mmCIF file of C-alpha atoms in Angstrom:
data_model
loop_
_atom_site.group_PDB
_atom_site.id
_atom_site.type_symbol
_atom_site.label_atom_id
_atom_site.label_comp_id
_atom_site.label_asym_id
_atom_site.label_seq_id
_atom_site.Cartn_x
_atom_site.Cartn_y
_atom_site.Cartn_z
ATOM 1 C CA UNK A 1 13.315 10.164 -15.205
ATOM 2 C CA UNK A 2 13.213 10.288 -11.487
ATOM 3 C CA UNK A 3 9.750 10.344 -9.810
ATOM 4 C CA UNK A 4 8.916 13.557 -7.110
ATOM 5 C CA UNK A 5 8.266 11.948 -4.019
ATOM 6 C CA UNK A 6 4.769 13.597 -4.188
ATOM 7 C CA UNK A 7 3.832 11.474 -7.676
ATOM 8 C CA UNK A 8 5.052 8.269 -5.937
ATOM 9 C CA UNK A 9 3.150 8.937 -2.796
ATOM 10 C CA UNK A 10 0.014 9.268 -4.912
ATOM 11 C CA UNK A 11 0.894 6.158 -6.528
ATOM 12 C CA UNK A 12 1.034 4.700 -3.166
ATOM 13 C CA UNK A 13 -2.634 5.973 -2.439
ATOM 14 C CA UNK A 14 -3.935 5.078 -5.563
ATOM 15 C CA UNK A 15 -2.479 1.180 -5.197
ATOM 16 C CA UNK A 16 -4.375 1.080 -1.330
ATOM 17 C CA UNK A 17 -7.847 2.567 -3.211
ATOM 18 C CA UNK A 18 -7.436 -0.376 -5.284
ATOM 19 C CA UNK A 19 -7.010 -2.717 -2.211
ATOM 20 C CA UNK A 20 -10.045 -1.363 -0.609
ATOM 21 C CA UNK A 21 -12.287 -2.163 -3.695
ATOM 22 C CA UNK A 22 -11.165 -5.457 -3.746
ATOM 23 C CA UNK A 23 -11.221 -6.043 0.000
ATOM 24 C CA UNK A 24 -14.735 -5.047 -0.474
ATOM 25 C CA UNK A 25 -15.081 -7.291 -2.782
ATOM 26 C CA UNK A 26 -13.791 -10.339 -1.124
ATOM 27 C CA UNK A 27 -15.543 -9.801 1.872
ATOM 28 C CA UNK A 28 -18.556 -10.234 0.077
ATOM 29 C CA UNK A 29 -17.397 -13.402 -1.105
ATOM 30 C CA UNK A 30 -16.112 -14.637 2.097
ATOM 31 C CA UNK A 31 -13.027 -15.272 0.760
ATOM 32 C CA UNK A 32 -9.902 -15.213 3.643
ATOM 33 C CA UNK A 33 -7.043 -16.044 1.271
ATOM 34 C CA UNK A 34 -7.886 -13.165 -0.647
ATOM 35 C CA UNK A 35 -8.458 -11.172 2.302
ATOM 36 C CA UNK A 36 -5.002 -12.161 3.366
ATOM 37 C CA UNK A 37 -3.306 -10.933 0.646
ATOM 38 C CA UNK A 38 -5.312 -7.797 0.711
ATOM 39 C CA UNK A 39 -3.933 -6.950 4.342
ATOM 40 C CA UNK A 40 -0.094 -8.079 3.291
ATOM 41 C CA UNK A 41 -0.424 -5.843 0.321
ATOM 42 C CA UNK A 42 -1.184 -3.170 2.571
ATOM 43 C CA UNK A 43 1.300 -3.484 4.907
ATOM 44 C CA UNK A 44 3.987 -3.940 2.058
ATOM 45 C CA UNK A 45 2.386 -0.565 1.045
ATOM 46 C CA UNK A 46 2.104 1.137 4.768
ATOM 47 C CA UNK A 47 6.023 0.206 4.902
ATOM 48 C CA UNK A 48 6.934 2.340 1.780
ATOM 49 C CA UNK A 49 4.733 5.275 2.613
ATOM 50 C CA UNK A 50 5.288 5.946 5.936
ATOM 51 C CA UNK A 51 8.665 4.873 6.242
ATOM 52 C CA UNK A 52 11.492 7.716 7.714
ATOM 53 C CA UNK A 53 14.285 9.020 5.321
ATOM 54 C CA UNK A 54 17.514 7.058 5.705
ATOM 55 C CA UNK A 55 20.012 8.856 7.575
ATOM 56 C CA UNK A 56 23.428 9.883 5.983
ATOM 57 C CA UNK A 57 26.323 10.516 6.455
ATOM 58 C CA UNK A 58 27.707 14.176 7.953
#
């Protein structure tokens, strides 16, 4: 079954919660690799939230 665009944006949001818990986490740690992947993971994310419908045919 398809998802609504409003339960896959919330999906989204919940993945980038998660991110911020464990970027919290790493920071304690001191731990750059981690904190790395942390920001890539959020880009990927940024990309798929924000990004503009594709544009179709007339």
């Amino acid at each position: 079954m398809p998802m609504a665009e409003k339960e896959y944006n919330g999906n989204l949001f919940d993945q980038m919660s998660i991110l911020d818990r464990l970027e919290r986490v790493a920071k304690k740690a001191n731990c750059q690799e981690i904190l790395d992947e942390i920001e890539f993971e959020r880009n990927q994310i940024n990309h798929k939230l924000y990004q503009k419908p594709p544009l179709t045919d007339q």
